């Protein structure tokens, strides 16, 4: 998968921090956890994990930190052969927007917080922007703080890259649309870090590029394309900095 250095580094940093936190949560098993900071989600301590597993995970995180190309290694599997929906690259470039094509067909990675779907919380379904295959349901969506739409579970339309358990634990696995082979994002096994979210129950975090998705609201209203940027918030001055109002005579 080809990713810009900045966005890949951000996703990689999330993985590294997650694994390191898991180590400390495990090593501290039996000790009282500190009170969470208001407004933040505390890290859960899982006594079933032993210290050796945490040490191994941390060593892997250090390896990834010093070799980021390992986390960005591309899958050798074709994005066309064996999939039900097939088009030539020229046809894909015609039917998809530039950003959709970069994500779905070239395995690119969008900038965090660049998709309107990161903040989408309405009931509905998320489908593939390339072929319309249902991929995720809104009740599995949660805010991970990474800047990409995140889900705890996927529908059958999502294909998970077949990787060995070590790579799955440390670097995650690529996700594709099972119908057209389009790149969607990656799945990581750090769901337990997100308390009070569906990911805490599933143990997984499906980190998705919003441009690969189209959101279909449950009420039948207009579809939302994930390559649409989020609305910009108008900057406003605090009341004490606003100029005095002049009343017209």
mmCIF file with all atom_site columns, N, CA, C and O in Angstrom, residues 183-213:
data_model
loop_
_atom_site.group_PDB
_atom_site.id
_atom_site.type_symbol
_atom_site.label_atom_id
_atom_site.label_alt_id
_atom_site.label_comp_id
_atom_site.label_asym_id
_atom_site.label_entity_id
_atom_site.label_seq_id
_atom_site.pdbx_PDB_ins_code
_atom_site.Cartn_x
_atom_site.Cartn_y
_atom_site.Cartn_z
_atom_site.occupancy
_atom_site.B_iso_or_equiv
_atom_site.pdbx_formal_charge
_atom_site.auth_seq_id
_atom_site.auth_comp_id
_atom_site.auth_asym_id
_atom_site.auth_atom_id
_atom_site.pdbx_PDB_model_num
ATOM 1   N N  . UNK A 1 183 ? -9.094  -0.953 -2.025 1.00 0.00 ? 183 UNK A N  1
ATOM 2   C CA . UNK A 1 183 ? -8.475  -0.772 -0.721 1.00 0.00 ? 183 UNK A CA 1
ATOM 3   C C  . UNK A 1 183 ? -9.381  0.089  0.161  1.00 0.00 ? 183 UNK A C  1
ATOM 4   O O  . UNK A 1 183 ? -9.900  1.122  -0.282 1.00 0.00 ? 183 UNK A O  1
ATOM 5   N N  . UNK A 1 184 ? -9.547  -0.312 1.417  1.00 0.00 ? 184 UNK A N  1
ATOM 6   C CA . UNK A 1 184 ? -10.417 0.406  2.360  1.00 0.00 ? 184 UNK A CA 1
ATOM 7   C C  . UNK A 1 184 ? -9.641  1.030  3.511  1.00 0.00 ? 184 UNK A C  1
ATOM 8   O O  . UNK A 1 184 ? -9.989  2.114  3.967  1.00 0.00 ? 184 UNK A O  1
ATOM 9   N N  . UNK A 1 185 ? -8.617  0.354  3.991  1.00 0.00 ? 185 UNK A N  1
ATOM 10  C CA . UNK A 1 185 ? -7.879  0.812  5.165  1.00 0.00 ? 185 UNK A CA 1
ATOM 11  C C  . UNK A 1 185 ? -7.176  -0.360 5.809  1.00 0.00 ? 185 UNK A C  1
ATOM 12  O O  . UNK A 1 185 ? -6.697  -1.268 5.121  1.00 0.00 ? 185 UNK A O  1
ATOM 13  N N  . UNK A 1 186 ? -7.148  -0.390 7.133  1.00 0.00 ? 186 UNK A N  1
ATOM 14  C CA . UNK A 1 186 ? -6.454  -1.444 7.870  1.00 0.00 ? 186 UNK A CA 1
ATOM 15  C C  . UNK A 1 186 ? -7.241  -1.790 9.133  1.00 0.00 ? 186 UNK A C  1
ATOM 16  O O  . UNK A 1 186 ? -8.009  -0.970 9.641  1.00 0.00 ? 186 UNK A O  1
ATOM 17  N N  . UNK A 1 187 ? -7.017  -2.985 9.640  1.00 0.00 ? 187 UNK A N  1
ATOM 18  C CA . UNK A 1 187 ? -7.631  -3.401 10.894 1.00 0.00 ? 187 UNK A CA 1
ATOM 19  C C  . UNK A 1 187 ? -6.521  -3.668 11.895 1.00 0.00 ? 187 UNK A C  1
ATOM 20  O O  . UNK A 1 187 ? -5.486  -4.259 11.564 1.00 0.00 ? 187 UNK A O  1
ATOM 21  N N  . UNK A 1 188 ? -6.717  -3.215 13.157 1.00 0.00 ? 188 UNK A N  1
ATOM 22  C CA . UNK A 1 188 ? -5.742  -3.370 14.223 1.00 0.00 ? 188 UNK A CA 1
ATOM 23  C C  . UNK A 1 188 ? -6.406  -4.037 15.428 1.00 0.00 ? 188 UNK A C  1
ATOM 24  O O  . UNK A 1 188 ? -7.614  -3.900 15.638 1.00 0.00 ? 188 UNK A O  1
ATOM 25  N N  . UNK A 1 189 ? -5.602  -4.712 16.209 1.00 0.00 ? 189 UNK A N  1
ATOM 26  C CA . UNK A 1 189 ? -6.125  -5.444 17.368 1.00 0.00 ? 189 UNK A CA 1
ATOM 27  C C  . UNK A 1 189 ? -5.978  -4.640 18.655 1.00 0.00 ? 189 UNK A C  1
ATOM 28  O O  . UNK A 1 189 ? -5.581  -5.177 19.691 1.00 0.00 ? 189 UNK A O  1
ATOM 29  N N  . UNK A 1 190 ? -6.311  -3.366 18.606 1.00 0.00 ? 190 UNK A N  1
ATOM 30  C CA . UNK A 1 190 ? -6.180  -2.512 19.796 1.00 0.00 ? 190 UNK A CA 1
ATOM 31  C C  . UNK A 1 190 ? -7.528  -1.997 20.285 1.00 0.00 ? 190 UNK A C  1
ATOM 32  O O  . UNK A 1 190 ? -7.602  -0.994 20.984 1.00 0.00 ? 190 UNK A O  1
ATOM 33  N N  . UNK A 1 191 ? -8.594  -2.711 19.937 1.00 0.00 ? 191 UNK A N  1
ATOM 34  C CA . UNK A 1 191 ? -9.924  -2.254 20.319 1.00 0.00 ? 191 UNK A CA 1
ATOM 35  C C  . UNK A 1 191 ? -10.147 -2.117 21.809 1.00 0.00 ? 191 UNK A C  1
ATOM 36  O O  . UNK A 1 191 ? -10.944 -1.292 22.265 1.00 0.00 ? 191 UNK A O  1
ATOM 37  N N  . UNK A 1 192 ? -9.434  -2.919 22.612 1.00 0.00 ? 192 UNK A N  1
ATOM 38  C CA . UNK A 1 192 ? -9.607  -2.878 24.069 1.00 0.00 ? 192 UNK A CA 1
ATOM 39  C C  . UNK A 1 192 ? -9.163  -1.545 24.667 1.00 0.00 ? 192 UNK A C  1
ATOM 40  O O  . UNK A 1 192 ? -9.461  -1.259 25.835 1.00 0.00 ? 192 UNK A O  1
ATOM 41  N N  . UNK A 1 193 ? -8.470  -0.743 23.909 1.00 0.00 ? 193 UNK A N  1
ATOM 42  C CA . UNK A 1 193 ? -8.030  0.556  24.418 1.00 0.00 ? 193 UNK A CA 1
ATOM 43  C C  . UNK A 1 193 ? -9.152  1.584  24.439 1.00 0.00 ? 193 UNK A C  1
ATOM 44  O O  . UNK A 1 193 ? -9.017  2.627  25.074 1.00 0.00 ? 193 UNK A O  1
ATOM 45  N N  . UNK A 1 194 ? -10.242 1.307  23.748 1.00 0.00 ? 194 UNK A N  1
ATOM 46  C CA . UNK A 1 194 ? -11.300 2.299  23.582 1.00 0.00 ? 194 UNK A CA 1
ATOM 47  C C  . UNK A 1 194 ? -12.512 1.921  24.435 1.00 0.00 ? 194 UNK A C  1
ATOM 48  O O  . UNK A 1 194 ? -13.455 1.283  23.961 1.00 0.00 ? 194 UNK A O  1
ATOM 49  N N  . UNK A 1 195 ? -12.446 2.325  25.700 1.00 0.00 ? 195 UNK A N  1
ATOM 50  C CA . UNK A 1 195 ? -13.529 2.020  26.624 1.00 0.00 ? 195 UNK A CA 1
ATOM 51  C C  . UNK A 1 195 ? -14.822 2.709  26.192 1.00 0.00 ? 195 UNK A C  1
ATOM 52  O O  . UNK A 1 195 ? -14.810 3.767  25.570 1.00 0.00 ? 195 UNK A O  1
ATOM 53  N N  . UNK A 1 196 ? -15.922 2.087  26.553 1.00 0.00 ? 196 UNK A N  1
ATOM 54  C CA . UNK A 1 196 ? -17.251 2.640  26.279 1.00 0.00 ? 196 UNK A CA 1
ATOM 55  C C  . UNK A 1 196 ? -17.509 2.808  24.788 1.00 0.00 ? 196 UNK A C  1
ATOM 56  O O  . UNK A 1 196 ? -18.241 3.715  24.370 1.00 0.00 ? 196 UNK A O  1
ATOM 57  N N  . UNK A 1 197 ? -16.887 1.956  23.973 1.00 0.00 ? 197 UNK A N  1
ATOM 58  C CA . UNK A 1 197 ? -17.141 1.946  22.533 1.00 0.00 ? 197 UNK A CA 1
ATOM 59  C C  . UNK A 1 197 ? -17.370 0.506  22.102 1.00 0.00 ? 197 UNK A C  1
ATOM 60  O O  . UNK A 1 197 ? -16.992 -0.434 22.809 1.00 0.00 ? 197 UNK A O  1
ATOM 61  N N  . UNK A 1 198 ? -17.959 0.295  20.922 1.00 0.00 ? 198 UNK A N  1
ATOM 62  C CA . UNK A 1 198 ? -18.133 -1.084 20.438 1.00 0.00 ? 198 UNK A CA 1
ATOM 63  C C  . UNK A 1 198 ? -16.805 -1.814 20.250 1.00 0.00 ? 198 UNK A C  1
ATOM 64  O O  . UNK A 1 198 ? -16.754 -3.036 20.323 1.00 0.00 ? 198 UNK A O  1
ATOM 65  N N  . UNK A 1 199 ? -15.715 -1.063 20.022 1.00 0.00 ? 199 UNK A N  1
ATOM 66  C CA . UNK A 1 199 ? -14.411 -1.691 19.796 1.00 0.00 ? 199 UNK A CA 1
ATOM 67  C C  . UNK A 1 199 ? -13.891 -2.398 21.038 1.00 0.00 ? 199 UNK A C  1
ATOM 68  O O  . UNK A 1 199 ? -13.145 -3.377 20.930 1.00 0.00 ? 199 UNK A O  1
ATOM 69  N N  . UNK A 1 200 ? -14.281 -1.932 22.219 1.00 0.00 ? 200 UNK A N  1
ATOM 70  C CA . UNK A 1 200 ? -13.823 -2.574 23.451 1.00 0.00 ? 200 UNK A CA 1
ATOM 71  C C  . UNK A 1 200 ? -14.349 -4.001 23.534 1.00 0.00 ? 200 UNK A C  1
ATOM 72  O O  . UNK A 1 200 ? -13.663 -4.898 24.040 1.00 0.00 ? 200 UNK A O  1
ATOM 73  N N  . UNK A 1 201 ? -15.528 -4.218 22.999 1.00 0.00 ? 201 UNK A N  1
ATOM 74  C CA . UNK A 1 201 ? -16.121 -5.557 23.018 1.00 0.00 ? 201 UNK A CA 1
ATOM 75  C C  . UNK A 1 201 ? -15.517 -6.441 21.937 1.00 0.00 ? 201 UNK A C  1
ATOM 76  O O  . UNK A 1 201 ? -15.230 -7.618 22.173 1.00 0.00 ? 201 UNK A O  1
ATOM 77  N N  . UNK A 1 202 ? -15.300 -5.882 20.744 1.00 0.00 ? 202 UNK A N  1
ATOM 78  C CA . UNK A 1 202 ? -14.778 -6.685 19.629 1.00 0.00 ? 202 UNK A CA 1
ATOM 79  C C  . UNK A 1 202 ? -13.269 -6.886 19.710 1.00 0.00 ? 202 UNK A C  1
ATOM 80  O O  . UNK A 1 202 ? -12.739 -7.861 19.174 1.00 0.00 ? 202 UNK A O  1
ATOM 81  N N  . UNK A 1 203 ? -12.567 -5.936 20.357 1.00 0.00 ? 203 UNK A N  1
ATOM 82  C CA . UNK A 1 203 ? -11.111 -6.014 20.421 1.00 0.00 ? 203 UNK A CA 1
ATOM 83  C C  . UNK A 1 203 ? -10.427 -5.568 19.150 1.00 0.00 ? 203 UNK A C  1
ATOM 84  O O  . UNK A 1 203 ? -9.203  -5.665 19.027 1.00 0.00 ? 203 UNK A O  1
ATOM 85  N N  . UNK A 1 204 ? -11.190 -5.047 18.199 1.00 0.00 ? 204 UNK A N  1
ATOM 86  C CA . UNK A 1 204 ? -10.633 -4.654 16.905 1.00 0.00 ? 204 UNK A CA 1
ATOM 87  C C  . UNK A 1 204 ? -10.971 -3.202 16.579 1.00 0.00 ? 204 UNK A C  1
ATOM 88  O O  . UNK A 1 204 ? -11.967 -2.660 17.063 1.00 0.00 ? 204 UNK A O  1
ATOM 89  N N  . UNK A 1 205 ? -10.115 -2.602 15.772 1.00 0.00 ? 205 UNK A N  1
ATOM 90  C CA . UNK A 1 205 ? -10.374 -1.246 15.258 1.00 0.00 ? 205 UNK A CA 1
ATOM 91  C C  . UNK A 1 205 ? -10.160 -1.262 13.750 1.00 0.00 ? 205 UNK A C  1
ATOM 92  O O  . UNK A 1 205 ? -9.047  -1.408 13.265 1.00 0.00 ? 205 UNK A O  1
ATOM 93  N N  . UNK A 1 206 ? -11.255 -1.124 13.015 1.00 0.00 ? 206 UNK A N  1
ATOM 94  C CA . UNK A 1 206 ? -11.194 -1.039 11.564 1.00 0.00 ? 206 UNK A CA 1
ATOM 95  C C  . UNK A 1 206 ? -10.991 0.438  11.199 1.00 0.00 ? 206 UNK A C  1
ATOM 96  O O  . UNK A 1 206 ? -11.911 1.245  11.315 1.00 0.00 ? 206 UNK A O  1
ATOM 97  N N  . UNK A 1 207 ? -9.769  0.768  10.801 1.00 0.00 ? 207 UNK A N  1
ATOM 98  C CA . UNK A 1 207 ? -9.398  2.152  10.489 1.00 0.00 ? 207 UNK A CA 1
ATOM 99  C C  . UNK A 1 207 ? -9.573  2.355  8.990  1.00 0.00 ? 207 UNK A C  1
ATOM 100 O O  . UNK A 1 207 ? -8.804  1.804  8.183  1.00 0.00 ? 207 UNK A O  1
ATOM 101 N N  . UNK A 1 208 ? -10.564 3.160  8.584  1.00 0.00 ? 208 UNK A N  1
ATOM 102 C CA . UNK A 1 208 ? -10.992 3.227  7.194  1.00 0.00 ? 208 UNK A CA 1
ATOM 103 C C  . UNK A 1 208 ? -10.761 4.622  6.601  1.00 0.00 ? 208 UNK A C  1
ATOM 104 O O  . UNK A 1 208 ? -10.991 5.639  7.263  1.00 0.00 ? 208 UNK A O  1
ATOM 105 N N  . UNK A 1 209 ? -10.330 4.636  5.348  1.00 0.00 ? 209 UNK A N  1
ATOM 106 C CA . UNK A 1 209 ? -10.243 5.891  4.610  1.00 0.00 ? 209 UNK A CA 1
ATOM 107 C C  . UNK A 1 209 ? -11.652 6.285  4.176  1.00 0.00 ? 209 UNK A C  1
ATOM 108 O O  . UNK A 1 209 ? -12.321 5.535  3.451  1.00 0.00 ? 209 UNK A O  1
ATOM 109 N N  . UNK A 1 210 ? -12.084 7.474  4.620  1.00 0.00 ? 210 UNK A N  1
ATOM 110 C CA . UNK A 1 210 ? -13.451 7.891  4.343  1.00 0.00 ? 210 UNK A CA 1
ATOM 111 C C  . UNK A 1 210 ? -13.768 7.963  2.861  1.00 0.00 ? 210 UNK A C  1
ATOM 112 O O  . UNK A 1 210 ? -14.906 7.694  2.452  1.00 0.00 ? 210 UNK A O  1
ATOM 113 N N  . UNK A 1 211 ? -12.792 8.310  2.031  1.00 0.00 ? 211 UNK A N  1
ATOM 114 C CA . UNK A 1 211 ? -13.030 8.446  0.594  1.00 0.00 ? 211 UNK A CA 1
ATOM 115 C C  . UNK A 1 211 ? -13.409 7.128  -0.060 1.00 0.00 ? 211 UNK A C  1
ATOM 116 O O  . UNK A 1 211 ? -13.962 7.116  -1.167 1.00 0.00 ? 211 UNK A O  1
ATOM 117 N N  . UNK A 1 212 ? -13.139 6.011  0.608  1.00 0.00 ? 212 UNK A N  1
ATOM 118 C CA . UNK A 1 212 ? -13.492 4.703  0.058  1.00 0.00 ? 212 UNK A CA 1
ATOM 119 C C  . UNK A 1 212 ? -14.953 4.357  0.307  1.00 0.00 ? 212 UNK A C  1
ATOM 120 O O  . UNK A 1 212 ? -15.435 3.329  -0.184 1.00 0.00 ? 212 UNK A O  1
ATOM 121 N N  . UNK A 1 213 ? -15.661 5.208  1.049  1.00 0.00 ? 213 UNK A N  1
ATOM 122 C CA . UNK A 1 213 ? -17.020 4.901  1.477  1.00 0.00 ? 213 UNK A CA 1
ATOM 123 C C  . UNK A 1 213 ? -18.046 5.890  0.953  1.00 0.00 ? 213 UNK A C  1
ATOM 124 O O  . UNK A 1 213 ? -17.719 7.039  0.626  1.00 0.00 ? 213 UNK A O  1
#
